[in-house]
Short mmCIF file of C-alpha atoms in Angstrom, two decimals:
data_model
loop_
_atom_site.label_atom_id
_atom_site.label_comp_id
_atom_site.label_asym_id
_atom_site.label_seq_id
_atom_site.Cartn_x
_atom_site.Cartn_y
_atom_site.Cartn_z
CA UNK U 11 -110.21 -33.24 71.81
CA UNK U 12 -111.39 -37.30 72.42
CA UNK U 13 -110.36 -38.98 75.38
CA UNK U 14 -110.90 -42.45 74.21
CA UNK U 15 -111.24 -45.39 76.13
CA UNK U 16 -111.31 -49.74 75.21
CA UNK U 17 -111.48 -52.03 77.33
CA UNK U 18 -112.33 -55.91 76.79
CA UNK U 19 -110.73 -59.75 77.12
CA UNK U 20 -107.05 -60.21 75.83
CA UNK U 21 -107.32 -60.98 72.42
CA UNK U 22 -110.44 -59.23 71.52
CA UNK U 23 -108.67 -56.58 70.07
CA UNK U 24 -108.89 -53.05 72.31
CA UNK U 25 -105.12 -52.73 70.77
CA UNK U 26 -105.80 -53.19 67.56
CA UNK U 27 -108.66 -50.74 67.73
CA UNK U 28 -107.23 -47.92 69.71
CA UNK U 29 -103.74 -47.78 67.24
CA UNK U 30 -106.26 -47.88 64.45
CA UNK U 31 -107.56 -44.53 65.94
CA UNK U 32 -104.51 -42.87 66.71
CA UNK U 33 -103.59 -43.55 63.39
CA UNK U 34 -105.98 -42.05 61.58
CA UNK U 35 -105.99 -38.68 63.88
CA UNK U 36 -102.36 -38.85 62.78
CA UNK U 37 -103.06 -38.96 59.68
CA UNK U 38 -104.75 -35.45 59.70
CA UNK U 39 -101.93 -34.45 61.85
CA UNK U 40 -104.05 -33.62 65.55
CA UNK U 41 -102.21 -34.22 68.10
CA UNK U 42 -102.35 -38.20 69.14
CA UNK U 43 -101.63 -41.07 72.03
CA UNK U 44 -101.91 -44.51 72.47
CA UNK U 45 -101.25 -46.49 75.37
CA UNK U 46 -102.03 -49.81 76.12
CA UNK U 47 -102.53 -51.34 79.50
CA UNK U 48 -99.62 -53.46 80.13
CA UNK U 49 -98.32 -56.75 82.49
CA UNK U 50 -100.37 -59.05 84.43
CA UNK U 51 -104.31 -57.01 83.78
CA UNK U 52 -102.76 -58.54 80.30
CA UNK U 53 -102.96 -62.67 80.96
CA UNK U 54 -106.59 -63.61 80.94
CA UNK U 55 -108.48 -60.66 82.54
CA UNK U 56 -108.99 -57.52 80.93
CA UNK U 57 -107.53 -54.90 78.52
CA UNK U 58 -107.74 -51.69 77.34
CA UNK U 59 -106.14 -48.76 75.98
CA UNK U 60 -106.33 -44.93 76.64
CA UNK U 61 -106.21 -43.18 72.99
CA UNK U 62 -106.52 -39.18 72.96
CA UNK U 63 -107.04 -36.62 69.28
CA UNK U 64 -106.34 -33.53 70.28
CA UNK U 65 -105.19 -30.15 68.07
CA UNK U 66 -103.48 -29.17 71.56
CA UNK U 67 -100.36 -30.95 72.64
CA UNK U 68 -101.50 -34.52 74.82
CA UNK U 69 -101.03 -34.29 78.73
CA UNK U 70 -101.40 -37.78 79.77
CA UNK U 71 -101.58 -40.75 77.57
CA UNK U 72 -103.71 -42.39 79.91
CA UNK U 73 -107.32 -41.36 79.90
CA UNK U 74 -109.27 -41.38 83.42
CA UNK U 75 -113.00 -40.00 82.37
CA UNK U 76 -113.34 -40.79 79.03
CA UNK U 77 -115.41 -39.10 76.50
CA UNK U 78 -116.20 -42.22 74.11
CA UNK U 79 -116.17 -45.46 75.48
CA UNK U 80 -116.36 -48.91 74.49
CA UNK U 81 -116.98 -51.92 76.17
CA UNK U 82 -117.02 -55.22 74.83
CA UNK U 83 -117.02 -57.03 78.10
CA UNK U 84 -118.83 -57.59 81.19
CA UNK U 85 -115.64 -56.69 84.07
CA UNK U 86 -115.40 -53.31 81.16
CA UNK U 87 -118.48 -52.06 81.88
CA UNK U 88 -118.45 -52.52 85.60
CA UNK U 89 -115.50 -50.70 85.57
CA UNK U 90 -115.89 -48.53 83.93
CA UNK U 91 -119.12 -47.22 83.52
CA UNK U 92 -119.02 -44.76 85.72
CA UNK U 93 -115.98 -42.95 83.94
CA UNK U 94 -117.56 -41.79 81.18
CA UNK U 95 -117.61 -38.04 81.57
CA UNK U 96 -121.49 -36.22 81.36
CA UNK U 97 -122.98 -35.96 78.13
CA UNK U 98 -120.18 -38.27 77.19
CA UNK U 99 -121.06 -41.58 74.82
CA UNK U 100 -120.88 -45.23 75.58
CA UNK U 101 -120.92 -48.15 73.05
CA UNK U 102 -122.02 -51.43 74.48
CA UNK U 103 -120.92 -54.77 72.84
CA UNK U 104 -124.23 -56.05 73.58
CA UNK U 105 -123.67 -60.27 72.90
CA UNK U 106 -121.23 -60.49 75.92
CA UNK U 107 -122.93 -57.75 78.30
CA UNK U 108 -126.34 -58.05 78.89
CA UNK U 109 -126.88 -54.50 81.77
CA UNK U 110 -127.67 -51.38 80.70
CA UNK U 111 -126.89 -48.71 81.67
CA UNK U 112 -128.86 -46.36 84.62
CA UNK U 113 -126.66 -42.91 84.18
CA UNK U 114 -129.51 -40.68 82.40
CA UNK U 115 -126.08 -38.60 81.43
CA UNK U 116 -124.50 -39.97 79.24
CA UNK U 117 -124.91 -42.06 75.51
CA UNK U 118 -125.28 -45.03 75.26
CA UNK U 119 -125.64 -47.06 72.89
CA UNK U 120 -125.91 -51.41 72.35
CA UNK U 121 -124.18 -53.11 69.64
CA UNK U 122 -124.14 -57.31 69.40
CA UNK U 123 -120.73 -57.29 67.56
CA UNK U 124 -119.52 -60.11 68.78
CA UNK U 125 -122.58 -62.12 67.04
CA UNK U 126 -122.47 -59.70 64.21
CA UNK U 127 -119.37 -59.96 63.19
CA UNK U 128 -120.00 -64.22 63.89
CA UNK U 129 -122.72 -64.05 61.76
CA UNK U 130 -121.23 -62.08 59.16
CA UNK U 131 -118.21 -64.50 58.10
CA UNK U 132 -115.62 -61.81 59.98
CA UNK U 133 -114.98 -63.87 63.57
CA UNK U 134 -112.65 -61.61 65.62
CA UNK U 135 -113.71 -58.65 64.21
CA UNK U 136 -116.59 -57.19 67.12
CA UNK U 137 -114.14 -54.53 67.32
CA UNK U 138 -114.13 -52.97 64.35
CA UNK U 139 -118.15 -53.48 64.30
CA UNK U 140 -117.65 -51.60 67.58
CA UNK U 141 -115.70 -48.84 65.53
CA UNK U 142 -118.25 -48.45 63.16
CA UNK U 143 -120.97 -47.38 65.95
CA UNK U 144 -119.03 -45.37 67.53
CA UNK U 145 -118.11 -43.18 63.77
CA UNK U 146 -122.00 -43.16 63.33
CA UNK U 147 -122.76 -42.13 67.35
CA UNK U 148 -119.97 -39.41 67.77
CA UNK U 149 -118.78 -38.48 64.43
CA UNK U 150 -115.30 -38.55 64.99
CA UNK U 151 -113.94 -39.18 61.48
CA UNK U 152 -115.97 -39.55 58.18
CA UNK U 153 -116.55 -42.96 57.23
CA UNK U 154 -114.65 -42.88 54.45
CA UNK U 155 -112.26 -41.29 56.12
CA UNK U 156 -111.77 -43.61 58.72
CA UNK U 157 -112.50 -46.65 56.09
CA UNK U 158 -109.64 -45.17 54.03
CA UNK U 159 -106.77 -45.61 56.95
CA UNK U 160 -108.43 -49.46 57.70
CA UNK U 161 -107.67 -50.41 54.72
CA UNK U 162 -104.30 -48.86 54.20
CA UNK U 163 -103.23 -50.05 57.51
CA UNK U 164 -102.94 -53.66 56.46
CA UNK U 165 -99.86 -55.48 55.55
CA UNK U 166 -99.59 -55.50 51.61
CA UNK U 167 -98.63 -59.36 51.53
CA UNK U 168 -102.54 -59.58 52.96
CA UNK U 169 -104.72 -57.30 51.63
CA UNK U 170 -107.38 -59.44 51.92
CA UNK U 171 -107.37 -58.27 55.81
CA UNK U 172 -108.09 -54.76 54.96
CA UNK U 173 -110.85 -55.45 52.79
CA UNK U 174 -112.38 -57.64 56.27
CA UNK U 175 -112.05 -54.93 58.33
CA UNK U 176 -113.30 -52.15 55.94
CA UNK U 177 -116.85 -54.64 55.80
CA UNK U 178 -116.78 -55.00 59.99
CA UNK U 179 -116.37 -51.18 59.49
CA UNK U 180 -119.78 -50.90 57.62
CA UNK U 181 -121.90 -53.47 59.61
CA UNK U 182 -121.11 -51.75 62.90
CA UNK U 183 -122.33 -47.92 61.25
CA UNK U 184 -124.87 -49.38 59.82
CA UNK U 185 -126.51 -50.85 62.23
CA UNK U 186 -129.24 -49.69 63.99
CA UNK U 187 -130.62 -51.67 66.84
CA UNK W 5 -90.17 -32.81 57.39
CA UNK W 6 -90.31 -37.27 56.95
CA UNK W 7 -93.17 -38.54 57.17
CA UNK W 8 -94.91 -39.15 60.80
CA UNK W 9 -94.64 -42.82 61.78
CA UNK W 10 -96.97 -43.84 65.24
CA UNK W 11 -94.80 -45.69 67.43
CA UNK W 12 -93.86 -47.01 70.87
CA UNK W 13 -91.49 -44.71 72.69
CA UNK W 14 -89.70 -48.43 73.02
CA UNK W 15 -89.05 -48.22 69.72
CA UNK W 16 -88.36 -45.17 68.51
CA UNK W 17 -85.78 -45.53 71.25
CA UNK W 18 -84.33 -48.44 69.70
CA UNK W 19 -85.25 -46.97 65.96
CA UNK W 20 -83.32 -43.43 67.26
CA UNK W 21 -79.56 -45.63 68.18
CA UNK W 22 -79.60 -46.92 64.71
CA UNK W 23 -80.21 -44.22 62.91
CA UNK W 24 -77.18 -42.45 64.93
CA UNK W 25 -74.61 -45.67 64.05
CA UNK W 26 -74.93 -48.17 66.97
CA UNK W 27 -74.61 -50.95 65.75
CA UNK W 28 -74.29 -53.11 69.11
CA UNK W 29 -77.21 -53.27 71.69
CA UNK W 30 -76.05 -55.73 74.90
CA UNK W 31 -79.26 -56.05 77.19
CA UNK W 32 -81.28 -58.97 78.84
CA UNK W 33 -85.01 -58.06 78.96
CA UNK W 34 -87.03 -56.73 81.59
CA UNK W 35 -90.30 -55.44 81.09
CA UNK W 36 -91.87 -52.40 80.27
CA UNK W 37 -88.53 -51.85 77.72
CA UNK W 38 -88.68 -55.17 76.71
CA UNK W 39 -89.82 -53.43 72.76
CA UNK W 40 -86.27 -52.01 73.11
CA UNK W 41 -84.51 -55.71 72.50
CA UNK W 42 -87.33 -57.04 70.35
CA UNK W 43 -86.78 -54.10 67.68
CA UNK W 44 -82.75 -54.04 68.31
CA UNK W 45 -83.30 -58.23 67.26
CA UNK W 46 -85.36 -57.90 64.33
CA UNK W 47 -83.75 -54.29 62.94
CA UNK W 48 -79.52 -54.83 63.78
CA UNK W 49 -79.11 -57.84 61.52
CA UNK W 50 -80.16 -55.32 58.53
CA UNK W 51 -77.74 -52.55 59.45
CA UNK W 52 -75.03 -55.76 59.83
CA UNK W 53 -75.31 -54.77 63.57
CA UNK W 54 -75.00 -56.68 66.26
CA UNK W 55 -77.90 -57.49 68.92
CA UNK W 56 -76.59 -60.13 71.57
CA UNK W 57 -78.86 -60.55 74.29
CA UNK W 58 -77.09 -61.57 77.46
CA UNK W 59 -76.84 -64.03 80.54
CA UNK W 60 -77.80 -60.66 81.94
CA UNK W 61 -77.76 -57.44 83.43
CA UNK W 62 -74.36 -57.31 84.88
CA UNK W 63 -73.14 -59.96 81.28
CA UNK W 64 -74.75 -57.10 79.03
CA UNK W 65 -73.05 -53.96 80.58
CA UNK W 66 -69.30 -55.49 80.33
CA UNK W 67 -69.57 -56.25 76.67
CA UNK W 68 -70.78 -52.27 76.52
CA UNK W 69 -67.67 -51.89 78.10
CA UNK W 70 -65.94 -54.15 75.21
CA UNK W 71 -67.51 -52.87 72.29
CA UNK W 72 -67.26 -49.22 73.37
CA UNK W 73 -63.81 -50.17 74.44
CA UNK W 74 -63.18 -50.79 71.45
CA UNK W 75 -64.62 -47.70 68.90
CA UNK W 76 -67.93 -48.93 68.44
CA UNK W 77 -71.71 -46.64 69.92
CA UNK W 78 -73.14 -49.32 71.72
CA UNK W 79 -76.57 -48.77 73.73
CA UNK W 80 -78.10 -51.32 76.47
CA UNK W 81 -81.12 -50.49 77.95
CA UNK W 82 -83.02 -52.28 81.01
CA UNK W 83 -85.58 -51.33 84.04
CA UNK W 84 -85.34 -50.41 87.60
CA UNK W 85 -83.93 -54.24 88.84
CA UNK W 86 -81.57 -53.80 86.05
CA UNK W 87 -79.60 -50.94 85.80
CA UNK W 88 -79.19 -51.44 89.48
CA UNK W 89 -77.88 -54.84 88.87
CA UNK W 90 -75.75 -52.84 85.82
CA UNK W 91 -74.25 -49.94 88.22
CA UNK W 92 -70.57 -51.72 88.72
CA UNK W 93 -70.18 -51.63 85.60
CA UNK W 94 -71.28 -47.82 84.71
CA UNK W 95 -68.87 -47.24 87.45
CA UNK W 96 -65.91 -48.62 85.54
CA UNK W 97 -67.64 -47.77 82.44
CA UNK W 98 -67.28 -44.30 84.30
CA UNK W 99 -63.44 -44.51 85.43
CA UNK W 100 -62.15 -45.52 81.86
CA UNK W 101 -63.94 -42.96 80.06
CA UNK W 102 -66.05 -45.15 77.65
CA UNK W 103 -68.96 -43.58 76.07
CA UNK W 104 -72.50 -45.26 75.93
CA UNK W 105 -75.68 -45.16 76.07
CA UNK W 106 -77.49 -46.54 78.73
CA UNK W 107 -81.67 -46.28 78.54
CA UNK W 108 -83.35 -46.91 81.87
CA UNK W 109 -87.30 -46.83 81.67
CA UNK W 110 -88.22 -47.26 85.12
CA UNK W 111 -90.84 -49.18 86.97
CA UNK W 112 -92.30 -48.90 90.88
CA UNK W 113 -89.70 -49.87 93.01
CA UNK W 114 -87.63 -50.57 95.25
CA UNK W 115 -86.84 -54.65 95.26
CA UNK W 116 -88.26 -55.97 92.45
CA UNK W 117 -90.67 -53.38 92.96
CA UNK W 118 -93.59 -53.66 90.24
CA UNK W 119 -93.77 -52.81 86.70
CA UNK W 120 -95.67 -49.60 85.75
CA UNK W 121 -94.15 -46.47 85.22
CA UNK W 122 -92.38 -44.77 88.55
CA UNK W 123 -89.08 -42.08 88.32
CA UNK W 124 -88.38 -43.47 91.64
CA UNK W 125 -84.39 -44.05 90.09
CA UNK W 126 -84.15 -40.09 90.05
CA UNK W 127 -81.32 -40.41 92.98
CA UNK W 128 -79.86 -43.55 92.16
CA UNK W 129 -79.42 -41.60 88.21
CA UNK W 130 -78.05 -38.67 89.35
CA UNK W 131 -76.19 -39.00 92.49
CA UNK W 132 -75.55 -43.12 92.53
CA UNK W 133 -74.93 -45.04 89.94
CA UNK W 134 -71.67 -46.73 90.71
CA UNK W 135 -68.97 -45.94 92.89
CA UNK W 136 -66.48 -43.68 93.61
CA UNK W 137 -66.82 -40.44 92.35
CA UNK W 138 -68.76 -39.66 88.94
CA UNK W 139 -71.76 -38.38 87.63
CA UNK W 140 -72.98 -39.07 84.23
CA UNK W 141 -74.65 -37.64 81.98
CA UNK W 142 -78.56 -37.81 82.67
CA UNK W 143 -81.59 -36.76 79.67
CA UNK W 144 -85.11 -37.13 80.80
CA UNK W 145 -87.05 -37.19 77.90
CA UNK W 146 -91.75 -36.81 77.88
CA UNK W 147 -92.63 -37.72 74.79
CA UNK W 148 -91.94 -40.35 71.60
CA UNK W 149 -90.77 -38.06 69.80
CA UNK W 150 -88.19 -36.97 72.30
CA UNK W 151 -87.31 -40.56 72.98
CA UNK W 152 -85.92 -40.70 69.28
CA UNK W 153 -84.79 -36.70 69.97
CA UNK W 154 -82.39 -37.56 73.59
CA UNK W 155 -81.28 -41.07 71.60
CA UNK W 156 -79.61 -39.44 69.18
CA UNK W 157 -78.66 -36.52 71.52
CA UNK W 158 -77.24 -38.90 74.40
CA UNK W 159 -75.09 -40.50 71.93
CA UNK W 160 -73.09 -37.34 70.13
CA UNK W 161 -72.75 -35.87 74.52
CA UNK W 162 -71.14 -39.09 75.34
CA UNK W 163 -68.30 -39.39 72.30
CA UNK W 164 -67.49 -35.25 73.14
CA UNK W 165 -67.51 -35.56 76.45
CA UNK W 166 -66.38 -39.86 77.11
CA UNK W 167 -68.78 -40.49 79.22
CA UNK W 168 -71.94 -42.55 79.52
CA UNK W 169 -75.06 -40.36 79.00
CA UNK W 170 -78.52 -42.66 80.51
CA UNK W 171 -81.17 -42.21 78.64
CA UNK W 172 -84.16 -41.59 81.37
CA UNK W 173 -87.30 -42.30 80.96
CA UNK W 174 -90.59 -44.33 81.98
CA UNK W 175 -92.93 -47.38 81.93
CA UNK W 176 -95.62 -44.83 80.39
CA UNK W 177 -93.36 -44.03 77.71
CA UNK W 178 -91.57 -46.83 77.05
CA UNK W 179 -95.15 -48.36 76.33
CA UNK W 180 -96.36 -45.37 74.55
CA UNK W 181 -97.40 -44.84 71.28
CA UNK W 182 -97.42 -41.26 69.74
CA UNK W 183 -96.38 -39.89 66.06
CA UNK W 184 -92.40 -39.36 65.58
CA UNK W 185 -90.30 -38.43 62.71
CA UNK W 186 -86.40 -38.96 63.30
CA UNK W 187 -85.50 -35.31 60.77
CA UNK W 188 -81.38 -35.41 61.07
CA UNK W 189 -80.50 -32.86 64.00
CA UNK W 190 -78.51 -30.91 64.18
CA UNK W 191 -75.24 -31.75 63.35
CA UNK W 192 -72.42 -31.73 66.22
CA UNK W 193 -68.51 -32.95 65.68
CA UNK W 194 -67.44 -35.21 66.91
CA UNK W 195 -63.77 -35.69 67.98
CA UNK W 196 -61.86 -38.54 66.73
CA UNK W 197 -61.95 -42.02 68.72
CA UNK W 198 -57.55 -41.47 69.20
CA UNK W 199 -58.10 -43.51 71.75
CA UNK W 200 -60.04 -46.70 70.70
CA UNK W 201 -58.76 -50.37 71.14
CA UNK W 202 -58.61 -50.98 67.85
CA UNK W 203 -54.92 -52.78 66.76
CA UNK W 204 -52.54 -51.09 66.76
CA UNK W 205 -50.74 -52.98 63.94
CA UNK W 206 -46.88 -51.67 65.44
CA UNK W 207 -47.12 -48.48 63.82
CA UNK W 208 -48.10 -46.35 66.98
CA UNK W 209 -47.93 -47.20 71.18
CA UNK W 210 -50.42 -48.98 72.15
CA UNK W 211 -53.56 -47.66 74.14
CA UNK W 212 -55.53 -49.07 77.31
CA UNK W 213 -58.18 -48.42 78.62
CA UNK W 214 -58.29 -49.28 82.29
CA UNK W 215 -59.81 -48.44 85.65
CA UNK W 216 -57.13 -48.80 87.57
CA UNK W 217 -55.05 -46.66 89.10
CA UNK W 218 -52.53 -47.83 92.07
CA UNK W 219 -51.25 -44.69 93.34
CA UNK W 220 -53.17 -42.34 95.13
CA UNK W 221 -52.34 -39.80 93.09
CA UNK W 222 -52.34 -41.03 89.70
CA UNK W 223 -55.71 -41.82 90.63
CA UNK W 224 -56.34 -37.99 92.12
CA UNK W 225 -55.51 -37.25 88.82
CA UNK W 226 -57.76 -39.10 86.77
CA UNK W 227 -60.64 -37.92 89.03
CA UNK W 228 -59.99 -34.10 88.89
CA UNK W 229 -59.71 -34.14 85.03
CA UNK W 230 -62.64 -35.93 84.62
CA UNK W 231 -64.58 -33.04 87.64
CA UNK W 232 -63.15 -30.21 85.23
CA UNK W 233 -64.74 -32.09 82.18
CA UNK W 234 -67.57 -32.42 84.29
CA UNK W 235 -67.56 -28.18 84.64
CA UNK W 236 -67.85 -27.97 80.96
CA UNK W 237 -71.18 -30.78 81.26
CA UNK W 238 -72.64 -28.11 83.56
CA UNK W 239 -72.12 -24.75 81.65
CA UNK W 240 -72.74 -25.87 78.01
CA UNK W 241 -74.77 -28.65 78.20
CA UNK W 242 -77.95 -28.07 80.58
CA UNK W 243 -81.02 -28.28 78.62
CA UNK W 244 -85.13 -27.31 80.04
CA UNK W 245 -87.85 -26.20 79.00
CA UNK W 246 -90.50 -23.45 81.12
CA UNK W 247 -93.71 -23.62 79.74
CA UNK W 248 -95.69 -19.84 80.89
CA UNK W 249 -93.04 -19.44 83.33
CA UNK W 250 -93.41 -15.20 82.75
CA UNK W 251 -95.92 -14.11 85.52
CA UNK W 252 -95.65 -17.68 86.68
CA UNK W 253 -96.64 -17.54 90.88
CA UNK W 254 -96.43 -20.56 91.43
CA UNK W 255 -93.53 -22.46 89.08
CA UNK W 256 -94.49 -26.26 88.88
CA UNK W 257 -90.79 -28.57 88.42
CA UNK W 258 -91.51 -31.02 86.53
CA UNK W 259 -89.13 -33.32 83.93
CA UNK W 260 -90.65 -36.34 82.25
CA UNK W 261 -94.17 -37.98 81.11
CA UNK W 262 -95.50 -36.20 84.34
CA UNK W 263 -94.06 -32.85 83.68
CA UNK W 264 -96.42 -32.76 80.21
CA UNK W 265 -99.17 -33.84 83.09
CA UNK W 266 -98.26 -31.13 85.05
CA UNK W 267 -98.90 -28.84 81.70
CA UNK W 268 -102.54 -29.78 81.68
CA UNK W 269 -103.10 -29.00 85.02
CA UNK W 270 -101.03 -25.82 85.05
CA UNK W 271 -103.97 -24.81 82.33
CA UNK W 272 -106.37 -25.49 83.90
CA UNK W 273 -104.99 -23.70 86.94
CA UNK W 274 -104.88 -20.64 84.69
CA UNK W 275 -109.07 -21.04 83.60
CA UNK W 276 -108.76 -20.35 87.51
CA UNK W 277 -107.42 -17.30 87.80
CA UNK W 278 -103.84 -19.35 89.83
CA UNK W 279 -100.75 -18.21 88.00
CA UNK W 280 -99.06 -21.36 87.63
CA UNK W 281 -96.35 -21.75 85.71
CA UNK W 282 -94.21 -25.27 84.50
CA UNK W 283 -90.12 -25.68 84.53
CA UNK W 284 -89.14 -29.15 83.20
CA UNK W 285 -85.72 -29.88 83.34
CA UNK W 286 -84.92 -31.84 80.60
CA UNK W 287 -80.92 -32.80 82.13
CA UNK W 288 -81.00 -34.16 85.28
CA UNK W 289 -77.49 -34.25 85.32
CA UNK W 290 -76.45 -31.27 84.53
CA UNK W 291 -79.48 -30.24 86.54
CA UNK W 292 -80.69 -26.92 85.67
CA UNK W 293 -79.87 -24.71 89.10
CA UNK W 294 -78.54 -21.73 87.51
CA UNK W 295 -82.24 -21.36 85.94
CA UNK W 296 -83.89 -22.37 88.68
CA UNK W 297 -82.41 -19.57 91.08
CA UNK W 298 -82.81 -17.14 88.22
CA UNK W 299 -86.48 -17.38 88.27
CA UNK W 300 -86.48 -17.98 92.31
CA UNK W 301 -84.94 -14.24 92.36
CA UNK W 302 -88.10 -13.30 90.24
CA UNK W 303 -89.96 -11.47 93.16
CA UNK W 304 -93.92 -12.85 91.77
CA UNK W 305 -92.99 -16.45 92.58
CA UNK W 306 -94.68 -17.26 95.73
CA UNK W 307 -93.71 -21.16 95.74
CA UNK W 308 -91.92 -24.07 94.05
CA UNK W 309 -93.89 -26.78 94.05
CA UNK W 310 -92.35 -30.54 92.86
CA UNK W 311 -94.22 -33.05 90.67
CA UNK W 312 -92.79 -36.51 90.25
CA UNK W 313 -93.18 -40.64 90.82
CA UNK W 314 -91.72 -40.44 93.57
CA UNK W 315 -91.32 -39.57 96.54
CA UNK W 316 -89.66 -36.38 96.55
CA UNK W 317 -86.26 -37.44 95.70
CA UNK W 318 -86.18 -33.38 93.45
CA UNK W 319 -87.12 -31.92 96.01
CA UNK W 320 -83.57 -31.25 97.28
CA UNK W 321 -81.78 -30.31 94.25
CA UNK W 322 -84.21 -27.29 93.72
CA UNK W 323 -84.05 -25.75 97.26
CA UNK W 324 -80.31 -26.48 96.69
CA UNK W 325 -80.43 -24.55 93.20
CA UNK W 326 -82.68 -21.65 95.13
CA UNK W 327 -80.93 -21.31 97.98
CA UNK W 328 -83.95 -22.62 100.09
CA UNK W 329 -84.54 -18.55 99.25
CA UNK W 330 -88.30 -19.29 98.39
CA UNK W 331 -90.95 -23.05 99.57
CA UNK W 332 -90.55 -25.61 98.39
CA UNK W 333 -93.21 -28.30 98.14
CA UNK W 334 -93.76 -31.75 96.87
CA UNK W 335 -96.57 -33.63 95.66
CA UNK W 336 -95.65 -36.80 93.78
CA UNK W 337 -97.30 -41.37 93.20
CA UNK W 338 -94.73 -43.80 94.18
CA UNK W 339 -94.99 -46.91 92.98
CA UNK W 340 -96.11 -47.76 89.77
CA UNK W 341 -99.37 -44.83 90.12
CA UNK W 342 -99.07 -41.60 87.30
CA UNK W 343 -101.15 -39.05 88.98
CA UNK W 344 -104.36 -37.41 87.29
CA UNK W 345 -103.69 -33.46 86.51
CA UNK W 346 -106.83 -33.74 89.12
CA UNK W 347 -104.81 -34.19 91.96
CA UNK W 348 -102.10 -32.22 90.91
CA UNK W 349 -104.06 -28.94 89.74
CA UNK W 350 -105.28 -29.76 93.70
CA UNK W 351 -102.21 -29.46 95.12
CA UNK W 352 -101.29 -25.92 93.14
CA UNK W 353 -104.29 -24.43 94.46
CA UNK W 354 -103.03 -26.05 98.25
CA UNK W 355 -99.67 -24.30 97.99
CA UNK W 356 -101.35 -22.12 96.41
CA UNK W 357 -103.43 -21.07 99.38
CA UNK W 358 -100.55 -21.19 101.85
CA UNK W 359 -98.88 -18.37 99.63
#
């Protein structure tokens, strides 16, 4: 069972990242659900999505107590850090979040995802870099399997998008910091 | 089994409608159901169908009446305030014995309300979706898969009983993505639409579609005939799901998105040694009254708990179904708030303690 929450600004690819996790779970014949926040929250404010990946049928699609939390900006950190279940994992985009978690009961990882994306010509792919870090930290999916899923989900007319995602995933996965 | 697709509930409804032979969609955009219009606009032309954004909800429902009168399978969709606008037209569709499928992806109300998920149109859908003596069949899906399956079923029921059928969903089901497969559903025998206004070419008597009967005895006759059909629907078309009710002492009754959250809470209650179960009506009209009553007759059943995203609109239906022979209480969140499994568990424990 994995209850995952991904949160950031609108435009940071929060929903894309969530959908990729749900797709990867579905292809492994897991029960999955994905639900985005919608409405006024999306306009310029925070955007978030809930993903459940489970062996059992999923109850509420809305993740209120994440086992895995990805935060891409400061408002999301402030809103959701306290919600992570004890023993859970939090991945923080330290390019935009300059504070650290004070909680001793969760595993927190910090990765300057936005800067890494910009330095590698992958502007806009901080989300996928975060996913790479998450795979490494949690082992939720095998790296090769998830990489293949990312490549497969790129539109056939633009396979280079898949390649860029795969590169971003690798950068996040291999980041030591 | 066909390959599964990851789809939004709204998209699954639209795709299932097209696969069910629906070739006309009339609607007006409103959150949180607009993806249905969007999907139809993109995909109807590929099957030589028509997707038309009407000038208003009122116009859309009357276009539905026209297409249905001509014998077509036709869909309209909206969300709570928009459905209220359609209610006059829905009554005319009922009075004209016209089949169609109406989707309500509910949001919080009353008034313009909010745009987050709610179930506060339960009474409107099951009791008062138009003036006059009338019912429409109301189906309540609880997953993206059921959004698809029940859409197909809705078109069949509409044609078999010559009645509008409502798919009563909510913003969460509309917006969430889950795997869905569009496998063939069981084939149902659909009667020929020999009543449709398709042009008689001078070869038969003209068909007339109408809901106006000035002579009271004539009007009474049509209403009584329609209620015979409702009796048939109540006898043959009730759908429901039971989960751990066999030995349950507390039976939670919930439908739609709420029912699946209740399942999580029921499992948690069981883990704490509380014998809880879930009864999920899938048809809200016809309400599974007999089935609930049979459960109420079981000695080990102590109480019922209705859980809804409203202020308790289903409670009376449960009380009537079981003749008040067991206690019925309610827990709900409203205004767009989705209850958490913990809150529901707390209320199951409360009911358990009180009984």
